[in-house]
PDB file of C-alpha atoms in Angstrom:
ATOM      1  CA  MET A 986      -0.458   0.089  -0.317  1.00  0.00           C
ATOM      2  CA  ALA A 987       3.000   2.278   0.754  1.00  0.00           C
ATOM      3  CA  GLY A 988       4.477   1.848  -2.316  1.00  0.00           C
ATOM      4  CA  HIS A 989       0.870   3.126  -4.835  1.00  0.00           C
ATOM      5  CA  MET A 990       0.498   5.701  -2.224  1.00  0.00           C
ATOM      6  CA  ALA A 991       4.225   6.824  -3.671  1.00  0.00           C
ATOM      7  CA  ALA A 992       3.383   6.669  -7.225  1.00  0.00           C
ATOM      8  CA  GLY A 993       0.072   7.904  -6.737  1.00  0.00           C
ATOM      9  CA  PRO A 994      -1.136  11.088  -8.902  1.00  0.00           C
ATOM     10  CA  GLY A 995      -0.492  13.471  -6.376  1.00  0.00           C
ATOM     11  CA  GLU A 996       2.390  12.992  -4.684  1.00  0.00           C
ATOM     12  CA  PRO A 997       4.867  16.215  -3.430  1.00  0.00           C
ATOM     13  CA  GLY A 998       7.531  15.415  -5.200  1.00  0.00           C
ATOM     14  CA  ARG A 999       5.979  15.190  -8.014  1.00  0.00           C
ATOM     15  CA  GLY A1000       4.536  18.295  -7.692  1.00  0.00           C
ATOM     16  CA  ARG A1001       7.364  19.958  -6.955  1.00  0.00           C
ATOM     17  CA  HIS A1002       9.646  19.337 -10.164  1.00  0.00           C
ATOM     18  CA  ALA A1003       6.573  19.548 -12.051  1.00  0.00           C
ATOM     19  CA  PHE A1004       6.280  23.142 -10.744  1.00  0.00           C
ATOM     20  CA  CYS A1005      10.026  23.440 -11.223  1.00  0.00           C
ATOM     21  CA  ARG A1006       9.470  22.453 -14.982  1.00  0.00           C
ATOM     22  CA  GLU A1007       6.746  24.502 -15.911  1.00  0.00           C
ATOM     23  CA  ARG A1008       8.777  27.970 -14.327  1.00  0.00           C
ATOM     24  CA  LYS A1009      11.536  26.861 -16.041  1.00  0.00           C
ATOM     25  CA  LEU A1010       9.988  26.449 -19.405  1.00  0.00           C
ATOM     26  CA  ASN A1011       7.911  30.432 -18.700  1.00  0.00           C
ATOM     27  CA  GLU A1012      11.425  31.504 -18.127  1.00  0.00           C
ATOM     28  CA  ARG A1013      12.780  30.343 -21.394  1.00  0.00           C
ATOM     29  CA  LYS A1014       9.223  31.559 -23.211  1.00  0.00           C
ATOM     30  CA  ALA A1015      10.298  35.256 -21.669  1.00  0.00           C
ATOM     31  CA  GLN A1016      13.161  34.934 -22.823  1.00  0.00           C
ATOM     32  CA  LEU A1017      12.808  34.251 -26.278  1.00  0.00           C
ATOM     33  CA  LEU A1018       9.993  37.489 -26.158  1.00  0.00           C
ATOM     34  CA  GLY A1019      12.966  39.954 -24.721  1.00  0.00           C
ATOM     35  CA  ILE A1020      14.738  38.402 -27.539  1.00  0.00           C
ATOM     36  CA  GLY A1021      12.015  39.326 -30.324  1.00  0.00           C
ATOM     37  CA  SER A1022      11.332  42.265 -28.620  1.00  0.00           C
ATOM     38  CA  ALA A1023      14.791  44.032 -29.155  1.00  0.00           C
ATOM     39  CA  ALA A1024      14.812  42.236 -32.904  1.00  0.00           C
ATOM     40  CA  LEU A1025      11.310  44.305 -33.822  1.00  0.00           C
ATOM     41  CA  GLN A1026      12.835  47.733 -31.674  1.00  0.00           C
ATOM     42  CA  SER A1027      15.485  47.014 -33.961  1.00  0.00           C
ATOM     43  CA  CYS A1028      13.975  46.538 -36.952  1.00  0.00           C
ATOM     44  CA  SER A1029      11.768  48.671 -36.586  1.00  0.00           C
ATOM     45  CA  ARG A1030      14.517  52.113 -35.863  1.00  0.00           C
ATOM     46  CA  ALA A1031      15.700  51.266 -39.263  1.00  0.00           C
ATOM     47  CA  VAL A1032      11.781  51.290 -41.207  1.00  0.00           C
ATOM     48  CA  ALA A1033      11.109  54.396 -39.013  1.00  0.00           C
ATOM     49  CA  ALA A1034      14.767  56.109 -40.353  1.00  0.00           C
ATOM     50  CA  GLU A1035      13.972  54.892 -43.878  1.00  0.00           C
ATOM     51  CA  THR A1036      12.300  57.938 -44.604  1.00  0.00           C
ATOM     52  CA  GLY A1037      14.642  60.474 -43.560  1.00  0.00           C
ATOM     53  CA  GLU A1038      17.675  59.409 -43.834  1.00  0.00           C
ATOM     54  CA  PRO A1039      19.905  59.069 -47.380  1.00  0.00           C
ATOM     55  CA  PRO A1040      19.403  55.898 -49.084  1.00  0.00           C
ATOM     56  CA  GLY A1041      21.076  53.224 -48.139  1.00  0.00           C
ATOM     57  CA  THR A1042      22.577  54.542 -44.610  1.00  0.00           C
ATOM     58  CA  ALA A1043      19.580  53.250 -42.220  1.00  0.00           C
ATOM     59  CA  GLY A1044      19.968  49.131 -41.942  1.00  0.00           C
ATOM     60  CA  ALA A1045      22.414  48.789 -45.070  1.00  0.00           C
ATOM     61  CA  GLY A1046      22.616  44.958 -44.917  1.00  0.00           C
ATOM     62  CA  PRO A1047      22.552  42.981 -42.130  1.00  0.00           C
ATOM     63  CA  GLU A1048      26.069  43.398 -40.307  1.00  0.00           C
ATOM     64  CA  PRO A1049      24.354  46.688 -38.892  1.00  0.00           C
ATOM     65  CA  LEU A1050      20.868  45.911 -37.771  1.00  0.00           C
ATOM     66  CA  ARG A1051      22.457  42.414 -36.236  1.00  0.00           C
ATOM     67  CA  ALA A1052      24.788  45.078 -34.527  1.00  0.00           C
ATOM     68  CA  ARG A1053      21.715  47.456 -32.991  1.00  0.00           C
ATOM     69  CA  VAL A1054      19.840  44.414 -31.599  1.00  0.00           C
ATOM     70  CA  ARG A1055      22.709  43.867 -28.438  1.00  0.00           C
ATOM     71  CA  PRO A1056      22.687  47.539 -27.296  1.00  0.00           C
ATOM     72  CA  VAL A1057      18.173  46.905 -27.259  1.00  0.00           C
ATOM     73  CA  LEU A1058      18.644  43.630 -25.310  1.00  0.00           C
ATOM     74  CA  PHE A1059      21.172  45.466 -22.831  1.00  0.00           C
ATOM     75  CA  VAL A1060      18.928  48.221 -22.924  1.00  0.00           C
ATOM     76  CA  TYR A1061      15.984  46.367 -21.730  1.00  0.00           C
ATOM     77  CA  ALA A1062      17.323  43.983 -19.146  1.00  0.00           C
ATOM     78  CA  LEU A1063      18.679  48.171 -17.549  1.00  0.00           C
ATOM     79  CA  ARG A1064      15.670  49.541 -17.913  1.00  0.00           C
ATOM     80  CA  GLY A1065      13.710  46.278 -15.631  1.00  0.00           C
ATOM     81  CA  LEU A1066      16.875  46.230 -13.552  1.00  0.00           C
ATOM     82  CA  ILE A1067      16.141  50.529 -13.101  1.00  0.00           C
ATOM     83  CA  VAL A1068      11.755  50.555 -12.505  1.00  0.00           C
ATOM     84  CA  TRP A1069      10.954  47.164 -10.757  1.00  0.00           C
ATOM     85  CA  PRO A1070      13.134  46.129  -7.485  1.00  0.00           C
ATOM     86  CA  LEU A1071      11.343  49.461  -6.425  1.00  0.00           C
ATOM     87  CA  PRO A1072       7.537  47.408  -6.696  1.00  0.00           C
ATOM     88  CA  ILE A1073       8.835  44.327  -5.417  1.00  0.00           C
ATOM     89  CA  GLY A1074      10.701  45.348  -2.491  1.00  0.00           C
ATOM     90  CA  VAL A1075       8.242  47.550  -1.350  1.00  0.00           C
ATOM     91  CA  ALA A1076       5.296  44.711  -1.553  1.00  0.00           C
ATOM     92  CA  ALA A1077       7.559  41.652  -0.280  1.00  0.00           C
ATOM     93  CA  TRP A1078       8.236  44.672   3.040  1.00  0.00           C
ATOM     94  CA  ALA A1079       4.683  45.420   3.217  1.00  0.00           C
ATOM     95  CA  ASP A1080       3.939  42.420   3.906  1.00  0.00           C
ATOM     96  CA  SER A1081       6.213  41.263   6.460  1.00  0.00           C
ATOM     97  CA  LEU A1082       4.636  44.126   7.974  1.00  0.00           C
ATOM     98  CA  THR A1083       0.105  42.995   7.231  1.00  0.00           C
ATOM     99  CA  GLY A1084       0.913  40.084   5.362  1.00  0.00           C
ATOM    100  CA  TYR A1085      -1.073  36.986   7.021  1.00  0.00           C
ATOM    101  CA  HIS A1086       0.741  35.202   9.141  1.00  0.00           C
ATOM    102  CA  LEU A1087      -0.620  32.268  10.976  1.00  0.00           C
ATOM    103  CA  ALA A1088       1.598  31.204  13.861  1.00  0.00           C
ATOM    104  CA  THR A1089       2.827  34.814  14.738  1.00  0.00           C
ATOM    105  CA  PRO A1090       1.193  38.114  15.268  1.00  0.00           C
ATOM    106  CA  LEU A1091       0.931  41.102  12.948  1.00  0.00           C
ATOM    107  CA  PRO A1092       3.875  43.815  13.684  1.00  0.00           C
ATOM    108  CA  LEU A1093       1.518  46.630  12.884  1.00  0.00           C
ATOM    109  CA  GLU A1094      -2.569  46.458  14.316  1.00  0.00           C
ATOM    110  CA  ARG A1095      -5.143  45.945  11.700  1.00  0.00           C
ATOM    111  CA  GLY A1096      -7.275  49.180  10.927  1.00  0.00           C
ATOM    112  CA  SER A1097      -4.674  51.604  13.014  1.00  0.00           C
ATOM    113  CA  TRP A1098      -3.315  54.323  10.803  1.00  0.00           C
ATOM    114  CA  PRO A1099       0.353  52.991   9.769  1.00  0.00           C
ATOM    115  CA  TYR A1100      -0.849  49.789   8.772  1.00  0.00           C
ATOM    116  CA  VAL A1101      -3.327  51.128   6.542  1.00  0.00           C
ATOM    117  CA  LEU A1102      -0.262  53.668   4.954  1.00  0.00           C
ATOM    118  CA  VAL A1103       1.602  50.471   4.978  1.00  0.00           C
ATOM    119  CA  SER A1104      -0.574  48.562   3.193  1.00  0.00           C
ATOM    120  CA  ALA A1105      -1.049  51.264   0.433  1.00  0.00           C
ATOM    121  CA  SER A1106       1.877  51.410  -0.006  1.00  0.00           C
ATOM    122  CA  PRO A1107       2.880  48.548  -2.778  1.00  0.00           C
ATOM    123  CA  ALA A1108       0.257  50.553  -5.648  1.00  0.00           C
ATOM    124  CA  VAL A1109       2.123  53.274  -4.645  1.00  0.00           C
ATOM    125  CA  ALA A1110       5.577  52.441  -5.537  1.00  0.00           C
ATOM    126  CA  LEU A1111       3.516  50.660  -8.832  1.00  0.00           C
ATOM    127  CA  GLY A1112       2.051  53.720  -9.794  1.00  0.00           C
ATOM    128  CA  VAL A1113       5.861  54.824  -9.206  1.00  0.00           C
ATOM    129  CA  ALA A1114       7.355  52.353 -10.955  1.00  0.00           C
ATOM    130  CA  VAL A1115       4.937  53.412 -14.120  1.00  0.00           C
ATOM    131  CA  LEU A1116       5.840  56.881 -14.902  1.00  0.00           C
ATOM    132  CA  ILE A1117       9.962  55.721 -14.550  1.00  0.00           C
ATOM    133  CA  ARG A1118       8.681  52.696 -16.752  1.00  0.00           C
ATOM    134  CA  LEU A1119       6.630  55.302 -19.744  1.00  0.00           C
ATOM    135  CA  ALA A1120       9.597  58.015 -19.027  1.00  0.00           C
ATOM    136  CA  LEU A1121      12.061  55.233 -20.046  1.00  0.00           C
ATOM    137  CA  ALA A1122       9.342  54.084 -23.092  1.00  0.00           C
ATOM    138  CA  LEU A1123      12.165  55.996 -25.842  1.00  0.00           C
ATOM    139  CA  ALA A1124      15.295  54.503 -24.044  1.00  0.00           C
ATOM    140  CA  PRO A1125      15.181  50.803 -26.365  1.00  0.00           C
ATOM    141  CA  ALA A1126      14.345  53.803 -29.639  1.00  0.00           C
ATOM    142  CA  ALA A1127      17.844  54.900 -28.680  1.00  0.00           C
ATOM    143  CA  ALA A1128      19.451  51.803 -28.253  1.00  0.00           C
ATOM    144  CA  ALA A1129      18.755  50.926 -31.578  1.00  0.00           C
ATOM    145  CA  ASP A1130      20.161  54.377 -33.591  1.00  0.00           C
ATOM    146  CA  GLY A1131      23.428  53.530 -31.955  1.00  0.00           C
ATOM    147  CA  LEU A1132      23.491  55.135 -28.058  1.00  0.00           C
ATOM    148  CA  GLY A1133      24.919  52.906 -25.464  1.00  0.00           C
ATOM    149  CA  PRO A1134      22.479  51.088 -22.765  1.00  0.00           C
ATOM    150  CA  TRP A1135      23.245  53.780 -19.552  1.00  0.00           C
ATOM    151  CA  ALA A1136      23.384  57.348 -23.070  1.00  0.00           C
ATOM    152  CA  ALA A1137      19.723  55.364 -24.261  1.00  0.00           C
ATOM    153  CA  VAL A1138      18.278  56.059 -20.271  1.00  0.00           C
ATOM    154  CA  ARG A1139      19.342  59.258 -20.205  1.00  0.00           C
ATOM    155  CA  ARG A1140      18.526  59.905 -23.630  1.00  0.00           C
ATOM    156  CA  SER A1141      14.263  58.723 -22.798  1.00  0.00           C
ATOM    157  CA  TRP A1142      14.344  60.416 -19.796  1.00  0.00           C
ATOM    158  CA  SER A1143      15.765  63.971 -20.837  1.00  0.00           C
ATOM    159  CA  LEU A1144      12.909  63.304 -24.444  1.00  0.00           C
ATOM    160  CA  THR A1145      10.240  62.181 -22.402  1.00  0.00           C
ATOM    161  CA  TRP A1146      10.824  64.909 -19.216  1.00  0.00           C
ATOM    162  CA  THR A1147       9.363  68.125 -21.250  1.00  0.00           C
ATOM    163  CA  ARG A1148       6.269  70.272 -22.328  1.00  0.00           C
ATOM    164  CA  THR A1149       5.547  68.332 -25.517  1.00  0.00           C
ATOM    165  CA  GLY A1150       7.017  64.990 -25.013  1.00  0.00           C
ATOM    166  CA  VAL A1151       5.141  63.896 -21.771  1.00  0.00           C
ATOM    167  CA  PRO A1152       2.159  64.014 -23.722  1.00  0.00           C
ATOM    168  CA  ARG A1153       3.051  62.937 -26.739  1.00  0.00           C
ATOM    169  CA  VAL A1154       4.024  59.515 -24.176  1.00  0.00           C
ATOM    170  CA  LEU A1155       0.555  59.055 -23.139  1.00  0.00           C
ATOM    171  CA  VAL A1156      -0.597  59.934 -25.557  1.00  0.00           C
ATOM    172  CA  LEU A1157       1.131  57.042 -27.294  1.00  0.00           C
ATOM    173  CA  ALA A1158       1.408  54.406 -24.563  1.00  0.00           C
ATOM    174  CA  LEU A1159      -2.458  54.604 -23.110  1.00  0.00           C
ATOM    175  CA  PRO A1160      -4.343  53.675 -26.159  1.00  0.00           C
ATOM    176  CA  LEU A1161      -0.982  50.581 -27.072  1.00  0.00           C
ATOM    177  CA  ALA A1162      -1.961  49.752 -23.396  1.00  0.00           C
ATOM    178  CA  ALA A1163      -6.227  49.592 -23.866  1.00  0.00           C
ATOM    179  CA  VAL A1164      -5.587  47.626 -27.303  1.00  0.00           C
ATOM    180  CA  ALA A1165      -2.655  44.915 -25.480  1.00  0.00           C
ATOM    181  CA  ALA A1166      -5.167  44.905 -22.578  1.00  0.00           C
ATOM    182  CA  GLY A1167      -8.126  44.135 -24.311  1.00  0.00           C
ATOM    183  CA  VAL A1168      -6.062  42.153 -27.311  1.00  0.00           C
ATOM    184  CA  LEU A1169      -4.863  39.506 -24.568  1.00  0.00           C
ATOM    185  CA  ARG A1170      -8.067  39.455 -22.955  1.00  0.00           C
ATOM    186  CA  LEU A1171      -9.689  38.048 -26.346  1.00  0.00           C
ATOM    187  CA  ALA A1172      -6.837  35.634 -27.065  1.00  0.00           C
ATOM    188  CA  VAL A1173      -7.168  34.176 -24.226  1.00  0.00           C
ATOM    189  CA  GLN A1174     -10.882  33.980 -23.913  1.00  0.00           C
ATOM    190  CA  ALA A1175     -10.598  32.210 -27.503  1.00  0.00           C
ATOM    191  CA  ALA A1176      -8.199  30.011 -26.039  1.00  0.00           C
ATOM    192  CA  LEU A1177      -9.818  28.173 -23.111  1.00  0.00           C
ATOM    193  CA  SER A1178     -10.777  25.248 -25.429  1.00  0.00           C
ATOM    194  CA  LEU A1179      -7.493  25.018 -24.781  1.00  0.00           C
ATOM    195  CA  ARG A1180      -7.451  23.785 -20.993  1.00  0.00           C
ATOM    196  CA  PRO A1181      -9.808  20.532 -22.265  1.00  0.00           C
ATOM    197  CA  LEU A1182      -7.002  19.116 -24.604  1.00  0.00           C
ATOM    198  CA  VAL A1183      -4.072  20.407 -22.702  1.00  0.00           C
ATOM    199  CA  ARG A1184      -4.841  18.376 -19.453  1.00  0.00           C
ATOM    200  CA  GLU A1185      -6.266  14.940 -21.538  1.00  0.00           C
ATOM    201  CA  LEU A1186      -2.111  15.483 -23.102  1.00  0.00           C
ATOM    202  CA  LEU A1187      -0.166  16.009 -20.257  1.00  0.00           C
ATOM    203  CA  GLU A1188      -2.262  13.709 -17.712  1.00  0.00           C
ATOM    204  CA  PRO A1189      -0.863  10.536 -18.708  1.00  0.00           C
ATOM    205  CA  ALA A1190       2.383  11.204 -19.894  1.00  0.00           C
ATOM    206  CA  PRO A1191       4.556  12.896 -16.763  1.00  0.00           C
ATOM    207  CA  GLY A1192       1.365  10.686 -14.230  1.00  0.00           C
ATOM    208  CA  ASN A1193       0.992  14.224 -12.170  1.00  0.00           C
ATOM    209  CA  PHE A1194      -2.549  15.172 -12.135  1.00  0.00           C
ATOM    210  CA  PHE A1195      -2.081  18.824 -10.732  1.00  0.00           C
ATOM    211  CA  ALA A1196       1.030  19.416 -13.038  1.00  0.00           C
ATOM    212  CA  ALA A1197      -1.658  19.175 -16.315  1.00  0.00           C
ATOM    213  CA  TYR A1198      -4.337  20.777 -14.351  1.00  0.00           C
ATOM    214  CA  TYR A1199      -1.790  23.606 -13.344  1.00  0.00           C
ATOM    215  CA  ALA A1200      -0.367  23.594 -17.423  1.00  0.00           C
ATOM    216  CA  GLY A1201      -3.355  23.490 -18.217  1.00  0.00           C
ATOM    217  CA  ILE A1202      -5.399  27.030 -17.228  1.00  0.00           C
ATOM    218  CA  LEU A1203      -1.750  28.532 -17.774  1.00  0.00           C
ATOM    219  CA  ALA A1204      -2.091  26.908 -21.589  1.00  0.00           C
ATOM    220  CA  PRO A1205      -4.592  29.672 -22.413  1.00  0.00           C
ATOM    221  CA  VAL A1206      -2.872  32.509 -20.632  1.00  0.00           C
ATOM    222  CA  VAL A1207       0.688  31.495 -22.260  1.00  0.00           C
ATOM    223  CA  VAL A1208      -0.866  32.128 -26.457  1.00  0.00           C
ATOM    224  CA  GLY A1209      -2.748  35.198 -25.045  1.00  0.00           C
ATOM    225  CA  VAL A1210       0.679  36.775 -24.106  1.00  0.00           C
ATOM    226  CA  LEU A1211       2.585  34.869 -27.073  1.00  0.00           C
ATOM    227  CA  VAL A1212      -0.903  36.365 -29.560  1.00  0.00           C
ATOM    228  CA  THR A1213      -0.805  39.842 -28.167  1.00  0.00           C
ATOM    229  CA  ALA A1214       3.042  40.507 -28.270  1.00  0.00           C
ATOM    230  CA  ALA A1215       3.719  38.974 -31.960  1.00  0.00           C
ATOM    231  CA  LEU A1216       0.215  41.478 -33.407  1.00  0.00           C
ATOM    232  CA  VAL A1217       0.890  44.559 -30.533  1.00  0.00           C
ATOM    233  CA  LEU A1218       4.766  45.026 -30.340  1.00  0.00           C
ATOM    234  CA  PRO A1219       5.179  44.908 -34.106  1.00  0.00           C
ATOM    235  CA  VAL A1220       3.019  48.410 -33.606  1.00  0.00           C
ATOM    236  CA  ALA A1221       4.588  49.474 -30.990  1.00  0.00           C
ATOM    237  CA  CYS A1222       8.409  49.277 -31.208  1.00  0.00           C
ATOM    238  CA  THR A1223       7.580  51.227 -34.817  1.00  0.00           C
ATOM    239  CA  ALA A1224       5.615  53.859 -33.344  1.00  0.00           C
ATOM    240  CA  PHE A1225       8.506  54.733 -30.403  1.00  0.00           C
ATOM    241  CA  ALA A1226      11.090  54.749 -33.037  1.00  0.00           C
ATOM    242  CA  VAL A1227       8.769  57.222 -34.900  1.00  0.00           C
ATOM    243  CA  LEU A1228       7.824  59.349 -31.668  1.00  0.00           C
ATOM    244  CA  HIS A1229      11.933  58.729 -30.912  1.00  0.00           C
ATOM    245  CA  ASP A1230      12.980  60.174 -34.412  1.00  0.00           C
ATOM    246  CA  ARG A1231      10.346  63.177 -34.004  1.00  0.00           C
ATOM    247  CA  LEU A1232      11.769  64.519 -30.286  1.00  0.00           C
ATOM    248  CA  ARG A1233      14.841  64.274 -30.996  1.00  0.00           C
ATOM    249  CA  PRO A1234      15.222  67.351 -33.328  1.00  0.00           C
ATOM    250  CA  SER A1235      14.103  69.617 -30.469  1.00  0.00           C
ATOM    251  CA  VAL A1236      16.071  68.762 -27.884  1.00  0.00           C
ATOM    252  CA  ARG A1237      19.037  69.415 -30.224  1.00  0.00           C
ATOM    253  CA  ARG A1238      17.801  72.804 -31.318  1.00  0.00           C
ATOM    254  CA  GLY A1239      17.060  73.372 -26.829  1.00  0.00           C
TER     255      GLY A1239
END
């Protein structure tokens, strides 16, 4: 009976291994998505530059285009290190003070003003992170223009925080965010039929019901993210590359 229980579908060890494999797969998909975004940004910068540069200077040959992908990737990594540690750190700090701890009492009393302020701090930190992310929205286009990662970040910051930069970035970013959210929701809803199919395919293979169950839940989300990226990223990268070119001359003249 003990051997039968060890081979059962709900064995915790197998569940943890299945979740680890699923997490590694999602990390690889995120890396591929980042590389694809960098390549799209480089291509978009070349397309946007074709209208304002002499023939043969924008993206002339495959080598200049490939040389632009690496700094764009570095900018994506640098921008993530600048934007996301603040909300993640604040959320972890707030959870340590206001989270639900079953074995120990909370450091802050529920209902008190410190508790309310600490509970609201992750939302405030997320809002600050979104503003910083918008201010650095032009950094990949600047990197594709030939700047280094830090120089691209500084240029995006200086181009955005101007009288013309702030409204133009908002006018461009808000509709793109709304379109991306709508496409994501539609794609996820359309892919919901994949859940039972993925469960039926994966449940016999690893012999773990829970791994197949969570894979079925994640499958429509993964499909939705990939479809949204394929449809929205080319438009967004091209739009921000054009906006970068439009804002850059005014800064030079100033």
